[in-house]
Amino acid sequence: MRTSELRRSIPEITERMLIRHLQELVHDGILLRKEERRVPPCVRYSISKYGKTLLPVLETICAWGRMHLVVAKGRGR
């Protein structure tokens, strides 16, 4: 995804925080960053092979979150 696509998909995040987290994820080898030298400049991020090893963990966390939302709505939160 392009940086602007990521920013639109997470409306609550500031551009500064998004860039900071992307840099950390690239540094940790979870994301790959590809800069296309053209006008206008274009940077794309993709998940690395190493990053894909996190998918089972993320799927479990997402399932827990969805279940938690249902429980919280049932309690009137």
XYZ file of C-alpha atoms in Angstrom:
77
model
C 0.000 0.000 0.000
C 1.033 3.569 -0.531
C 1.525 5.787 2.502
C -1.560 7.832 1.600
C -3.675 4.654 1.365
C -2.501 3.595 4.811
C -3.276 7.053 6.217
C -6.824 6.918 4.826
C -7.377 3.415 6.193
C -6.484 4.546 9.745
C -8.210 7.950 10.099
C -7.402 8.286 13.828
C -3.610 8.187 13.331
C -1.506 11.272 12.770
C 0.863 11.319 9.826
C 3.811 11.606 12.227
C 2.786 8.486 14.161
C 2.065 6.527 10.979
C 5.494 7.309 9.533
C 7.168 6.487 12.844
C 5.455 3.102 13.095
C 6.159 2.285 9.446
C 9.846 3.075 9.964
C 9.952 0.798 13.030
C 8.226 -2.042 11.174
C 10.667 -1.701 8.257
C 13.614 -1.597 10.680
C 12.340 -4.766 12.387
C 11.989 -6.551 9.037
C 8.189 -6.894 9.240
C 7.488 -4.560 6.313
C 9.330 -3.905 3.067
C 9.615 -0.331 1.786
C 9.927 0.347 -1.923
C 10.552 3.897 -3.085
C 9.696 4.618 -6.703
C 11.765 7.492 -8.018
C 9.262 9.381 -10.109
C 7.220 12.555 -9.996
C 5.362 12.677 -7.721
C 7.415 10.434 -5.418
C 5.756 7.158 -4.491
C 6.549 4.892 -1.545
C 4.879 1.504 -1.208
C 4.892 -0.841 1.761
C 4.340 -4.576 1.725
C 4.571 -7.308 4.309
C 7.792 -9.289 4.298
C 8.114 -13.051 4.436
C 9.145 -12.642 8.075
C 6.153 -10.350 8.704
C 3.800 -13.014 7.360
C 4.838 -15.251 10.258
C 2.841 -12.837 12.468
C -0.435 -13.523 10.628
C -1.647 -16.357 12.922
C -0.997 -14.169 15.968
C -2.774 -11.168 14.401
C -5.747 -13.320 13.376
C -6.084 -14.521 16.987
C -5.877 -10.960 18.326
C -8.493 -9.781 15.790
C -10.831 -12.635 16.740
C -10.460 -11.685 20.408
C -11.186 -8.043 19.551
C -14.329 -8.919 17.593
C -15.559 -11.074 20.476
C -14.747 -8.303 22.958
C -16.790 -5.793 20.930
C -19.814 -8.100 21.054
C -19.437 -8.547 24.824
C -18.935 -4.804 25.382
C -22.032 -3.951 23.308
C -24.032 -6.467 25.347
C -23.020 -4.627 28.522
C -24.038 -1.276 27.077
C -20.508 0.042 26.591
